Short mmCIF file of C-alpha atoms in Angstrom, two decimals:
data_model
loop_
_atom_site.label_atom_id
_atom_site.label_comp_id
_atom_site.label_asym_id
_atom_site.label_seq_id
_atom_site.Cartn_x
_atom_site.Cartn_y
_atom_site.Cartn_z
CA UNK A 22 -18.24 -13.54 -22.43
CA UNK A 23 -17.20 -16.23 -24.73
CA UNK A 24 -14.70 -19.56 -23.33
CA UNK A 25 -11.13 -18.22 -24.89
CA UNK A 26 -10.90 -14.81 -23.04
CA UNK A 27 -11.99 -16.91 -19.96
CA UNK A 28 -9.81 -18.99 -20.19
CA UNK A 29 -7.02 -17.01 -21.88
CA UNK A 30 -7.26 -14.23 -19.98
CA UNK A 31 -9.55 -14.04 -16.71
CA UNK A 32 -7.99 -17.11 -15.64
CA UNK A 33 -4.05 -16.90 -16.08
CA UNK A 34 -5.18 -12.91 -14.74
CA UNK A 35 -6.04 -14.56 -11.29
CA UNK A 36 -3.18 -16.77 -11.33
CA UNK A 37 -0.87 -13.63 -11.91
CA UNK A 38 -2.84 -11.63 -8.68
CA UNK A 39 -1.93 -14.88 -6.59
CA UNK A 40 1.55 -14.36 -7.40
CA UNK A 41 1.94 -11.14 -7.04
CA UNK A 42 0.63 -11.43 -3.52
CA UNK A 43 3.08 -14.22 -2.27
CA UNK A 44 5.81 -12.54 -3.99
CA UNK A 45 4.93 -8.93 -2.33
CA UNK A 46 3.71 -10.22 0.64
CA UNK A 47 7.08 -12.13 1.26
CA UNK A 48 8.81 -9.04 0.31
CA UNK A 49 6.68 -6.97 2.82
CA UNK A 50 7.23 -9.53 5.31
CA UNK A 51 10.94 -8.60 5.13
CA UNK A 52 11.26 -5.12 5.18
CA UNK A 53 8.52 -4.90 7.99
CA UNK A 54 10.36 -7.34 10.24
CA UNK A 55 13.90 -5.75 9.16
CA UNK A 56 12.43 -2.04 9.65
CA UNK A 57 10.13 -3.00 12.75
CA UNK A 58 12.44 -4.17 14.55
CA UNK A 59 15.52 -1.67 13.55
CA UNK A 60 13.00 1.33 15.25
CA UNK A 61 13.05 -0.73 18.49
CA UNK A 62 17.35 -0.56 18.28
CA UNK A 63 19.25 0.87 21.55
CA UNK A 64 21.12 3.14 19.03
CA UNK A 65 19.08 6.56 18.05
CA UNK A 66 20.64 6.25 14.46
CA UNK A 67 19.17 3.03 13.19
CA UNK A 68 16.02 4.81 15.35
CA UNK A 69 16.41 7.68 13.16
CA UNK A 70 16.83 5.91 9.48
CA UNK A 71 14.23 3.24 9.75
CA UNK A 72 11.55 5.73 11.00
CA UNK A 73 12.55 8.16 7.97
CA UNK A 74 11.92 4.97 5.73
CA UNK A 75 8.64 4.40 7.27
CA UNK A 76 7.30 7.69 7.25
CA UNK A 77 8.71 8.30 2.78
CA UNK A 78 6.93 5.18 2.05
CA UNK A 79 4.11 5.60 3.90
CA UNK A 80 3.66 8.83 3.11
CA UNK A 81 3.54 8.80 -0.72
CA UNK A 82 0.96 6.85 -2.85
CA UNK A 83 1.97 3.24 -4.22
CA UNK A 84 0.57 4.04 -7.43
CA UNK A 85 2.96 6.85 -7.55
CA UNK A 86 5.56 5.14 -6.36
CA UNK A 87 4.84 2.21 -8.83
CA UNK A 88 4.91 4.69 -11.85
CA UNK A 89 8.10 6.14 -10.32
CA UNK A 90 10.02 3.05 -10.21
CA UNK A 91 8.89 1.79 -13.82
CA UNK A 92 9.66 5.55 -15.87
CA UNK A 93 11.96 7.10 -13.56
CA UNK A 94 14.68 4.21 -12.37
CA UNK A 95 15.55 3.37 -15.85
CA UNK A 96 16.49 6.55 -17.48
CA UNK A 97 18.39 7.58 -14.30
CA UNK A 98 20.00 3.94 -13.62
CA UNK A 99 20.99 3.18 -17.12
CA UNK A 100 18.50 -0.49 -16.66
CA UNK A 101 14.78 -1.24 -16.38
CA UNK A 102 12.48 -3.22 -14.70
CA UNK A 103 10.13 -5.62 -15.97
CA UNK A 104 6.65 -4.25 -14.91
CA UNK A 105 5.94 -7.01 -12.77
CA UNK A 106 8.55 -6.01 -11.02
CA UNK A 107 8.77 -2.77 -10.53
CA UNK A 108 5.29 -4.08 -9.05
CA UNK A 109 6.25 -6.34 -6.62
CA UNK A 110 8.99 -3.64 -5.48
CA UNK A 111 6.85 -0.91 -5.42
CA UNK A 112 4.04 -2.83 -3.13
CA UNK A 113 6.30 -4.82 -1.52
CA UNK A 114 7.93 -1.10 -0.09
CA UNK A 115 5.18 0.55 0.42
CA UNK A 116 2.90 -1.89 2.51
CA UNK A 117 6.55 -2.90 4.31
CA UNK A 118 6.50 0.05 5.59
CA UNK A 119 2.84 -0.18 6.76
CA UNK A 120 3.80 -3.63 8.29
CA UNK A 121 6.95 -1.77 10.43
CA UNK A 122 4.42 -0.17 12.24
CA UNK A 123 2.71 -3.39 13.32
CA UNK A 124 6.05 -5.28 14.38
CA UNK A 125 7.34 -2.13 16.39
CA UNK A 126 3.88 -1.71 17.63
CA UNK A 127 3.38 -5.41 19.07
CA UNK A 128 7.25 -5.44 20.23
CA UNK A 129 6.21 -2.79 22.31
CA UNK A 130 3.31 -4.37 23.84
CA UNK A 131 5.22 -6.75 25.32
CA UNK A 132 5.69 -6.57 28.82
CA UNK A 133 9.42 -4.52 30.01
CA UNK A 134 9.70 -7.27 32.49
CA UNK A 135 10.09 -9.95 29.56
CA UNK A 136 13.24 -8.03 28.12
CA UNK A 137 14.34 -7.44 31.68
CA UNK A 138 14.32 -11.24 32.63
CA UNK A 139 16.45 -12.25 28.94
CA UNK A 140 19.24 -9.41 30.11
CA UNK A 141 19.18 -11.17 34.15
CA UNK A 142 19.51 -14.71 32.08
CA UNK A 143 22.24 -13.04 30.61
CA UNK A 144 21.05 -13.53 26.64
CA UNK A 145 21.90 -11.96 23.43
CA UNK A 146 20.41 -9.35 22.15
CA UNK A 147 19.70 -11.51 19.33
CA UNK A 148 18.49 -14.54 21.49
CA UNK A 149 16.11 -12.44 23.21
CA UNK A 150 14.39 -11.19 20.21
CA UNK A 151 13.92 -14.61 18.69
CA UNK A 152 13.20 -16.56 21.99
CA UNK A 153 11.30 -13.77 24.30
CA UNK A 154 10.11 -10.68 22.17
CA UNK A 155 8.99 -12.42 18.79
CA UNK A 156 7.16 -15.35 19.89
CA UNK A 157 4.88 -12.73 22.13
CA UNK A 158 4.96 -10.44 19.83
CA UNK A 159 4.02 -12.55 16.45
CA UNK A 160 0.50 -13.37 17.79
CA UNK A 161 -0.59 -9.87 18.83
CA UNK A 162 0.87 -8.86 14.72
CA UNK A 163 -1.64 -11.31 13.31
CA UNK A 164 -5.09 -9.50 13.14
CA UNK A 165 -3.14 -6.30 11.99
CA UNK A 166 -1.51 -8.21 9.36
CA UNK A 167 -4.94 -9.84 8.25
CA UNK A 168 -5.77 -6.39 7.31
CA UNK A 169 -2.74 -5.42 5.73
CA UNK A 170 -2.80 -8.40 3.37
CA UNK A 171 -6.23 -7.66 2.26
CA UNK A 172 -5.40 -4.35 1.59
CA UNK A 173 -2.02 -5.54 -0.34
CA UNK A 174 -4.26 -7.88 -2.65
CA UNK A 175 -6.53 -5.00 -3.09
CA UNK A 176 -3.11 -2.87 -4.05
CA UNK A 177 -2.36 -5.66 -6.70
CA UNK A 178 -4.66 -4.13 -8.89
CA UNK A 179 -2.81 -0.67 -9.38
CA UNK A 180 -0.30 -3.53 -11.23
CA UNK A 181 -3.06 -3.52 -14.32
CA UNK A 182 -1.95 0.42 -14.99
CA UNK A 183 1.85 -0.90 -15.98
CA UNK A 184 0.24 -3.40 -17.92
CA UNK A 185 0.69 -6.64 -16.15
CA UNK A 186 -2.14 -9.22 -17.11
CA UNK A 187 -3.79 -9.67 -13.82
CA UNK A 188 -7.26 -10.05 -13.05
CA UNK A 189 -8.05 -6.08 -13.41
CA UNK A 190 -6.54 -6.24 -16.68
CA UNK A 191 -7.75 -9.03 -17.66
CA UNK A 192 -11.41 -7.70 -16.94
CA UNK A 193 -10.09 -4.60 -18.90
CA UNK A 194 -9.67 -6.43 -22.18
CA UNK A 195 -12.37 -8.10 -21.89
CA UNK A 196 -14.77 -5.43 -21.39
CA UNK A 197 -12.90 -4.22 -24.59
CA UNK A 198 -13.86 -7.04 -26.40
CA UNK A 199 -17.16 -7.49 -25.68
CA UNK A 200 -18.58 -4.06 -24.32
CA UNK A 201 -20.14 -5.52 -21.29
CA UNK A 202 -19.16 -3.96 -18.40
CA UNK A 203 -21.13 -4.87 -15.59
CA UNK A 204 -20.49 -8.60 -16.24
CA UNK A 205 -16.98 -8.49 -16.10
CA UNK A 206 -16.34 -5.81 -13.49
CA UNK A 207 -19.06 -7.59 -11.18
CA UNK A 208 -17.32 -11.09 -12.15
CA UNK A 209 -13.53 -10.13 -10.82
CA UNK A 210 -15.04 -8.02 -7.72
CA UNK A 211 -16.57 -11.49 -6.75
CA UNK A 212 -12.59 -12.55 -7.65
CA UNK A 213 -11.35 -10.42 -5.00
CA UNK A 214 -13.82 -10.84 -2.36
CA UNK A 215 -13.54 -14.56 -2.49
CA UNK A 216 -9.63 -14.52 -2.57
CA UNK A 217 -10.01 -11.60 0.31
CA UNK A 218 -12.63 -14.13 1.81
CA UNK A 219 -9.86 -17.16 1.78
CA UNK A 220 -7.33 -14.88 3.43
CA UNK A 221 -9.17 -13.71 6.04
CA UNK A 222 -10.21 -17.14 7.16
CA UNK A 223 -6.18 -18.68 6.86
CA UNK A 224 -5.51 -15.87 9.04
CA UNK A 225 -7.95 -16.21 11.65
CA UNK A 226 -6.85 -20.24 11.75
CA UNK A 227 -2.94 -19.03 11.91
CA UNK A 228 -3.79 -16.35 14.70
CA UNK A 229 -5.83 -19.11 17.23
CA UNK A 230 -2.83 -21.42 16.32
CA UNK A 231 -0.01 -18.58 17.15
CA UNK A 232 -1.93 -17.75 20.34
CA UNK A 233 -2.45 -21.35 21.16
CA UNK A 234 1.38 -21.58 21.22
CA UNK A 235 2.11 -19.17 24.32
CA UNK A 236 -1.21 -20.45 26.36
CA UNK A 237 -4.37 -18.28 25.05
CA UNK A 238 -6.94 -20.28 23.92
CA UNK A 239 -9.31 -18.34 21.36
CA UNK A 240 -12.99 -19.37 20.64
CA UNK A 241 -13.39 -21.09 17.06
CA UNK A 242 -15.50 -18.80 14.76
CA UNK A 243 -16.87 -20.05 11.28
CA UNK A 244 -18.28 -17.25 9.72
CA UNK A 245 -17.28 -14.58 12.36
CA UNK A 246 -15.41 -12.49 10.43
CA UNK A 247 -19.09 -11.90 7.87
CA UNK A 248 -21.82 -12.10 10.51
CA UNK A 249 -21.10 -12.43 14.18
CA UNK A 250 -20.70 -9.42 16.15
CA UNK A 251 -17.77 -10.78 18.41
CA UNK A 252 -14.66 -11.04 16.39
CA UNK A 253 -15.98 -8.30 14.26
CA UNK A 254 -16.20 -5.88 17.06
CA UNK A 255 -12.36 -6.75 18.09
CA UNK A 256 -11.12 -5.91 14.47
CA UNK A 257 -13.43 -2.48 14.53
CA UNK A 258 -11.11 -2.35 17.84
CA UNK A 259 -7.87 -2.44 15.32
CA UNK A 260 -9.58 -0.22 12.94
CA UNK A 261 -10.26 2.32 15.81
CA UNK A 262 -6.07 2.31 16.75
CA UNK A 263 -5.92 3.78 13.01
CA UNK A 264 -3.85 2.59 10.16
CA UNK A 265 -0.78 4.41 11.48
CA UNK A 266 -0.65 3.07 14.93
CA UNK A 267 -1.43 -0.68 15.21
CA UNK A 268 -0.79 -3.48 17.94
CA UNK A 269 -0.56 -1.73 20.97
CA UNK A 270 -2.38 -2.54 24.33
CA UNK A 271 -2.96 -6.19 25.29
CA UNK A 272 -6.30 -8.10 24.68
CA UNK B 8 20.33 11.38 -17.51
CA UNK B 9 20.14 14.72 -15.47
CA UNK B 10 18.26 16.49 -13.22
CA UNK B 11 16.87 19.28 -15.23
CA UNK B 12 15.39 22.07 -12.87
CA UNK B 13 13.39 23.84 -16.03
CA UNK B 14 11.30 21.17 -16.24
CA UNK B 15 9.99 21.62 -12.82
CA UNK B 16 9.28 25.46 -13.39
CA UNK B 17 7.52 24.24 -16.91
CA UNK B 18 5.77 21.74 -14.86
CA UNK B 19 4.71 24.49 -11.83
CA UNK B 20 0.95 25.37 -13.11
CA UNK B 21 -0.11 21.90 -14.00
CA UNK B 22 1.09 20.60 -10.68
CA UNK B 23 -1.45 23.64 -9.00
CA UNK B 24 -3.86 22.52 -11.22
CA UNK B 25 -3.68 19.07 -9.95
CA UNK B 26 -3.25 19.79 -6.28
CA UNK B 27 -5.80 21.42 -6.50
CA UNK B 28 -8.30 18.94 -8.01
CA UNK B 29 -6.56 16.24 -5.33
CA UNK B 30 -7.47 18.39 -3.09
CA UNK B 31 -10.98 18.83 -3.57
CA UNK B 32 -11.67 15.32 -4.17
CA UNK B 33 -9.99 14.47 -0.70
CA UNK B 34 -12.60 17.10 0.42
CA UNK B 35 -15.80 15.61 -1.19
CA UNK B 36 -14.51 12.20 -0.90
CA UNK B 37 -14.37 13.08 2.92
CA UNK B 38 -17.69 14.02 3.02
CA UNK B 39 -19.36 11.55 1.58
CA UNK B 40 -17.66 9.22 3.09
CA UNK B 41 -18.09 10.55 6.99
CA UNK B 42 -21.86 10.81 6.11
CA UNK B 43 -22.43 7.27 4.51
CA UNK B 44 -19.86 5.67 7.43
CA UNK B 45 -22.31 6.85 9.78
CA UNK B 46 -25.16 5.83 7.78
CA UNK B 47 -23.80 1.89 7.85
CA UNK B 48 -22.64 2.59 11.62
CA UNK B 49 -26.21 3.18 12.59
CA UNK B 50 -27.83 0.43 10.12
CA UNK B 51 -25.31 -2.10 12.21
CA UNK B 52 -27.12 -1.85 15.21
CA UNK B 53 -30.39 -1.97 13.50
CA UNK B 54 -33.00 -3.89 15.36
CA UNK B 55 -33.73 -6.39 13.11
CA UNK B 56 -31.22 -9.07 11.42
CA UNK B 57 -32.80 -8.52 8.05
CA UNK B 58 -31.04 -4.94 7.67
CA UNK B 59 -27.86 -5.86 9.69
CA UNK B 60 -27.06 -9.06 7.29
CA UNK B 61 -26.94 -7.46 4.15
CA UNK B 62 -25.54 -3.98 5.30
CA UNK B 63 -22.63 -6.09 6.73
CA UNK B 64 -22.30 -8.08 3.48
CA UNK B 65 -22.04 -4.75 1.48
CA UNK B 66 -19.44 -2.84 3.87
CA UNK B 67 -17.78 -6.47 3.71
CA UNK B 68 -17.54 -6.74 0.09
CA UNK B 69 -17.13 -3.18 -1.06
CA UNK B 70 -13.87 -3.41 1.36
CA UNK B 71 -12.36 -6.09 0.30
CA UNK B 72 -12.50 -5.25 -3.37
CA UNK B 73 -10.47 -3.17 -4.89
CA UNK B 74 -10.63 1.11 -5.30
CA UNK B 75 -9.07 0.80 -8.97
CA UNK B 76 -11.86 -1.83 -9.89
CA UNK B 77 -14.73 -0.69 -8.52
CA UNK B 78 -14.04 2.77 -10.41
CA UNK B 79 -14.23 1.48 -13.08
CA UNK B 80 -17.36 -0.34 -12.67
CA UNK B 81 -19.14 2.94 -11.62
CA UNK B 82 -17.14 4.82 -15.11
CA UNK B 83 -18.43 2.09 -17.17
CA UNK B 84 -21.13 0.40 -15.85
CA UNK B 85 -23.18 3.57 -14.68
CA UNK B 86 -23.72 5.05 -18.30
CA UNK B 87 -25.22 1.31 -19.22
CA UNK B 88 -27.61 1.77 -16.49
CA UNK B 89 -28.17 5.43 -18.02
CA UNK B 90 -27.10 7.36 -14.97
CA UNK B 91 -24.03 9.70 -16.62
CA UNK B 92 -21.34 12.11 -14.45
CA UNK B 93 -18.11 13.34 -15.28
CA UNK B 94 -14.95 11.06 -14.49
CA UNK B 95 -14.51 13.68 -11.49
CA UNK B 96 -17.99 13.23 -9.70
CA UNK B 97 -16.82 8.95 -10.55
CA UNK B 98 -14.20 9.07 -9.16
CA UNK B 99 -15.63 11.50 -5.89
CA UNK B 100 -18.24 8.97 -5.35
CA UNK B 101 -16.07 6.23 -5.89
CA UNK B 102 -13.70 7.04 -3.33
CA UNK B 103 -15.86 7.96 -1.20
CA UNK B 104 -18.12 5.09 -1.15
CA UNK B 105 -15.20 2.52 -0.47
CA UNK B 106 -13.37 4.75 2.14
CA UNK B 107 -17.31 4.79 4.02
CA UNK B 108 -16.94 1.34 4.63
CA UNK B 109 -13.68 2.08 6.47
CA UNK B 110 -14.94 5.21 8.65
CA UNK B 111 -18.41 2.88 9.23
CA UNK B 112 -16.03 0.69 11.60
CA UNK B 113 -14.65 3.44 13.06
CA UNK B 114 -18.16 4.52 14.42
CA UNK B 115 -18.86 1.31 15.31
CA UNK B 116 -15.81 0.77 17.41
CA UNK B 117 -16.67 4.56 18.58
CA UNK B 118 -19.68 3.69 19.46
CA UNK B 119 -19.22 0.62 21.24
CA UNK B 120 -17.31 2.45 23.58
CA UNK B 121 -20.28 4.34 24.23
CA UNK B 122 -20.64 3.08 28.30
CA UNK B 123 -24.23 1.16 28.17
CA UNK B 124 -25.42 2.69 31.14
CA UNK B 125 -25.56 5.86 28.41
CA UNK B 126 -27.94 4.00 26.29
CA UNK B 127 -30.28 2.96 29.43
CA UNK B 128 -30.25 6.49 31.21
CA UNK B 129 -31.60 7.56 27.76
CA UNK B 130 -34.47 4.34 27.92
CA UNK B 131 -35.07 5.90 31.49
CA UNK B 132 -36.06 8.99 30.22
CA UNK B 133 -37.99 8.06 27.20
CA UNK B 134 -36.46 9.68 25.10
CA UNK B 135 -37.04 8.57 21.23
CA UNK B 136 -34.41 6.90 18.91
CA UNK B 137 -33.13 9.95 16.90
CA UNK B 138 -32.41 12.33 20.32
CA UNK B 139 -30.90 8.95 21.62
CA UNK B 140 -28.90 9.17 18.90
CA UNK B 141 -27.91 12.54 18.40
CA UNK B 142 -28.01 14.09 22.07
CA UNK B 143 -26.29 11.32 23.80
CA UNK B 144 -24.35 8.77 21.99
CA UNK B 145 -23.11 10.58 18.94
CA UNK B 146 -21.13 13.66 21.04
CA UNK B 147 -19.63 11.24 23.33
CA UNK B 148 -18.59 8.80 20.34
CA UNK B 149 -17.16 11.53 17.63
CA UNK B 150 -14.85 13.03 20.42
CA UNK B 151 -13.00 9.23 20.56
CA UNK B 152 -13.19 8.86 16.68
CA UNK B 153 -11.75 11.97 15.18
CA UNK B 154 -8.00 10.53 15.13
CA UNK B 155 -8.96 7.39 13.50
CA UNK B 156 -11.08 9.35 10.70
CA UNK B 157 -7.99 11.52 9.93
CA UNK B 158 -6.00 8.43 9.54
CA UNK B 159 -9.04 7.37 6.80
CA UNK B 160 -7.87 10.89 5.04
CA UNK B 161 -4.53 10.80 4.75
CA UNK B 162 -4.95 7.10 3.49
CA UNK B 163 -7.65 8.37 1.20
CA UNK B 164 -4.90 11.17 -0.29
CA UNK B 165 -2.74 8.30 -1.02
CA UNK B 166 -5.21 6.83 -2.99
CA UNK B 167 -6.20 9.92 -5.24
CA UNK B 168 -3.65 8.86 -7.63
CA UNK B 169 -6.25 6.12 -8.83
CA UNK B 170 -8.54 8.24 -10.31
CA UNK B 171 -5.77 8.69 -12.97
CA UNK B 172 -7.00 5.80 -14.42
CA UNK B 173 -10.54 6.85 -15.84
CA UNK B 174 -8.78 10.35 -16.48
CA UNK B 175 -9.20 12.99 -13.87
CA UNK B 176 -6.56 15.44 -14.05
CA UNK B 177 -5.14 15.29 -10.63
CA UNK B 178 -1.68 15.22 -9.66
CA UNK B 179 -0.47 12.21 -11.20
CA UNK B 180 -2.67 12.43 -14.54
CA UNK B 181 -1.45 16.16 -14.60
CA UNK B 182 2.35 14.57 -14.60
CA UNK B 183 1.68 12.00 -17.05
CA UNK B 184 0.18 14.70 -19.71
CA UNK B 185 3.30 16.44 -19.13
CA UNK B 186 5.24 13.46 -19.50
CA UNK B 187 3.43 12.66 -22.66
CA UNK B 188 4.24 15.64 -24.50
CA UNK B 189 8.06 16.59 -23.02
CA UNK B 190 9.06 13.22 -22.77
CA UNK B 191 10.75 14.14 -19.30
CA UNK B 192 9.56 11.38 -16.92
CA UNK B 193 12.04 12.37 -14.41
CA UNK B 194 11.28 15.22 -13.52
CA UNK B 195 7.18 15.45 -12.82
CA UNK B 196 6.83 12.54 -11.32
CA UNK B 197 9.72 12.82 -8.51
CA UNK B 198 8.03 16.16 -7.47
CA UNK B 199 4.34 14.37 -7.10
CA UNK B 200 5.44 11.92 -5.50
CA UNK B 201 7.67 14.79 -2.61
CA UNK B 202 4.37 16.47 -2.60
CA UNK B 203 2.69 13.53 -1.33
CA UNK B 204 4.99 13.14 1.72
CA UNK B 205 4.95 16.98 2.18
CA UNK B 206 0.98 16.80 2.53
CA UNK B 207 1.35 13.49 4.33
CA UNK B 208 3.75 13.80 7.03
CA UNK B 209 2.57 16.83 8.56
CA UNK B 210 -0.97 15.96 8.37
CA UNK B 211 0.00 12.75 10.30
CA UNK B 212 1.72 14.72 12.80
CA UNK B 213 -1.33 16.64 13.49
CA UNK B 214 -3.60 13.38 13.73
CA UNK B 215 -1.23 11.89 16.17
CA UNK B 216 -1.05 14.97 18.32
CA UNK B 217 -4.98 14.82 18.10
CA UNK B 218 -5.04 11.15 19.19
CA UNK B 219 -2.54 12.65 22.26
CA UNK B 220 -5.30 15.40 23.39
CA UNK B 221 -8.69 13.21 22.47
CA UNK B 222 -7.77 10.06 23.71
CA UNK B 223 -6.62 9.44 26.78
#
C-alpha cells in the first residue's frame, strides 16, 4: 500500500468512524435515557408507546433500517439526507433502543424502598429520578453500555454501504487499488480492535469511578478485560442476561 | 410519492426467495456457531495457559471487529489463499464464526454456574474428561443457556442483511435487485424491513417465555 491512499484515505476513514461514534453514541444516549425511562412512567400510555418503539427498532436490522432512511425518506418526504446522516440516525435509533433496555433494566434494580423514601421526603417526581434513581442506577448501566458501544462502533461499518468514507470504505478502495486484500482487511480489523480496545478500557475506568461515587469500591484491573478470568467472568455474567434483558439483579 | 400496492404483489416471489435464503443462513449460521461456541467454551478452561491466551485473544478480537469487515476478508482474502466457496457458504461461515464468539461466553457463563461440587463428585468417581464433560456438566449447563442462545439468533437475523454486501440474494439484496430494475424504492424495502419485526418480535416472545420456564 503506497503513502497517498494511507494517508488520503485509511486515515481521514478512521477519523470519520470516530465521529460517527460520538455523534451516534450521543444520539443513542438520548433516546435510551428518554425511552428508558418513559417505560418506567406511572401512566400505561407512555408504557405502551415507548415499549412499541423499543421492540420496531429492535426488531428490524440497522442495515435495513439505514437503507430505508437513505432511499425511502426522500421520495416520500419531498428532502434527503446526507448519507452520513441518515447514518448517524439510523444507528443512533436502532442501538437507542438497545440502550432503553439497559436504563429501564438498572432503574428497576434499584431497591422499591429508595423510591419509597423520595415520595415520604415529599420530592418530585423529577427530583427523585435525578437525585435517588439515576445516580444508583447509572453505575449498574455501565458494563451493559461497554458492550453496547462496542457493538455500535462495530455497526459504524454498515455506514461504508451508503458510501461514507470510513475506515471499511476506505479499506474498500484500497483493496481496489492495489488488489491486496489480506493487507488491508487485516490492517483496519487491527483498526477496530484497538479503537474497541480503547473503549473498553475508558469504560472500565468510568464504571470504578461511577461506583466509587455511591460507596463500592471495585478492584483496579489492567488487562482484565483480555486475560484475567475475574472481570471477564462478570461480563460472561451480562452476556448470560441476553442482549434483550440487561441490568437486572444487584452485584 | 404513493404507496403503490402492485409493487408489493410484483415484489411477492423475490421476497420468498429471500426469506428463504435468510432463513437458511440463520439455520447454518446457528449451527456453526453453537458448535464452535462450545468449542472456545471448553478451550477456556483448558489446563494449560498456552491454549487459554490465544483462544481468548481470538474470541476477543474476532468480537470486537466488525461482521461487514471480516466478510469481506473471508470473500476476498480466501480465494488468495486458494480456498474458493460461493458468497453464500462466505457469508454462512462468516456469520457464524463471529456470532461463536458470542454463544462461547454464553457457555462459559453457563458453565460457571455449574455448582463445583459437580466437577469434584465427578473427580470422586474417576471418571475421564470427555464423560465429565458430557454426562455431568454439559446437561446441567445447556438447560440455563438456551434463552441466552436464542437471544444470539434473533440478533444474528438482524444481521443477515450484511451478507448483501458480497451479494447473496437474501432479503435485502432480493429488494435492492428489484429496486434496481423498477426504480420503486418504496415499496420493497418497507416490507423487508415489517418482515424483520414480524420474525423478530414473536421469536423474542418465545425466548423470553423460555427464560420464564428455564430459569428460575
Amino acid at each position: 500500500m503506497t503513502a497517498g491512499l494511507w494517508q488520503n484515505w485509511v486515515l481521514p476513514g478512521i477519523w470519520i468512524t470516530v465521529q460517527l461514534l460520538v455523534y451516534s453514541a450521543a444520539l443513542a444516549a438520548a433516546v435510551a435515557f428518554t425511552v428508558g425511562t418513559a417505560r418506567t412512567h406511572r401512566s400505561r400510555a407512555v408504557r405502551f408507546v415507548a415499549g412499541v418503539y423499543t421492540e420496531i427498532f429492535r426488531g428490524t436490522s440497522a442495515l435495513v433500517l439505514m437503507f430505508w432512511l437513505f432511499f425511502v425518506v426522500p421520495p416520500l418526504m419531498g428532502w434527503q439526507l446526507v448519507p452520513m446522516w441518515a447514518a448517524v440516525l439510523a444507528l443512533g435509533l436502532s442501538y437507542g433502543a438497545y440502550g432503553a433496555e439497559i436504563v429501564r433494566g438498572a432503574l428497576n434494580s434499584v431497591a422499591v424502598s429508595q423510591r419509597e423514601a423520595g415520595i415520604a421526603l415529599s420530592f418530585t417526581p423529577w427530583q427523585r429520578l435525578r437525585l435517588i434513581l439515576l445516580p444508583q442506577a447509572v453505575p449498574e448501566m455501565v458494563p451493559s453500555f461497554c458492550n453496547l458501544l462496542i457493538e455500535l462502533l462495530k455497526g459504524t461499518a454498515l455506514v461504508s454501504l451508503l458510501g461514507v468514507g470510513d475506515v471499511s470504505f476506505a479499506a474498500y478502495l484500497v483493496r481496489l487499488a492495489t488488489q491486496e486484500s489480506a493487507q488491508i482487511y487485516t490492517i483496519s480489523l487491527v483498526i477496530y480492535f484497538v479503537l474497541a480496545f480503547a473503549l473498553t478500557r475508558s469504560m472500565k475506568a468510568l464504571e470504578r469511578r461511577t461506583k466509587r461515587n455511591i460507596g463500592i469500591e471495585s478492584p483496579p484491573g489492567l488487562l482484565g478485560g483480555l486475560f484475567a478470568k475475574g472481570p471477564g467472568s462478570d461480563r460472561a455474567e451480562d452476556r448470560l442476561a441476553g442482549t434483550a434483558v440487561a441490568g437486572g439483579a444487584s452485584k | 410519492m404513493t404507496w403503490d400496492w402492485s409493487a408489493i404483489a410484483d415484489f411477492m416471489p423475490r421476497f420468498w426467495d429471500g426469506v428463504l435464503i435468510t432463513l437458511q443462513v440463520l439455520v447454518l449460521g446457528s449451527l456453526i456457531s453453537f458448535t464452535l461456541g462450545l468449542v472456545w467454551a471448553i478451550a477456556f478452561r483448558a489446563p494449560t495457559r498456552f491454549i487459554r491466551w490465544p483462544v481468548n485473544l481470538v474470541t476477543e478480537f474476532i468480537r470486537t471487529t466488525p461482521l461487514l469487515v471480516q466478510l469481506f476478508f473471508l470473500y476476498f482474502v480466501l480465494p488468495e489463499w486458494g480456498v474458493q466457496f460461493s458468497a453464500l457458504t462466505t457469508g454462512t461461515i462468516a456469520i457464524g464464526l463471529h456470532y461463536s464468539t458470542y454463544t462461547a461466553q454464553v457457555y462459559r457463563a453457563g458453565i460457571e454456574a455449574v455448582p463445583p461440587g459437580q466437577w469434584e463428585a465427578a473427580t470422586a468417581l474417576s471418571l475421564p474428561a470427555h464423560r465429565t464433560w458430557i454426562a455431568v456438566i454439559l446437561p446441567q449447563a445447556v438447560r440455563r443457556i438456551t434463552p441466552a442462545l436464542g437471544n444470539y439468533v434473533i440478533a444474528m437475523l438482524k444481521d443477515t442483511p450484511l451478507l448483501a454486501a458480497i451479494g447473496v440474494l437474501e432479503m435485502l439484496q432480493q429488494s435492492r435487485l428489484e429496486s434496481a430494475s423498477t426504480f420503486q424504492y418504496t415499496e420493497p424495502l418497507t416490507l423487508i424491513g415489517v418482515a424483520f419485526v414480524l420474525i423478530a418480535y414473536p421469536a423474542s416472545l418465545l425466548v423470553r417465555s423460555l427464560e420464564r420456564r428455564l430459569v428460575r
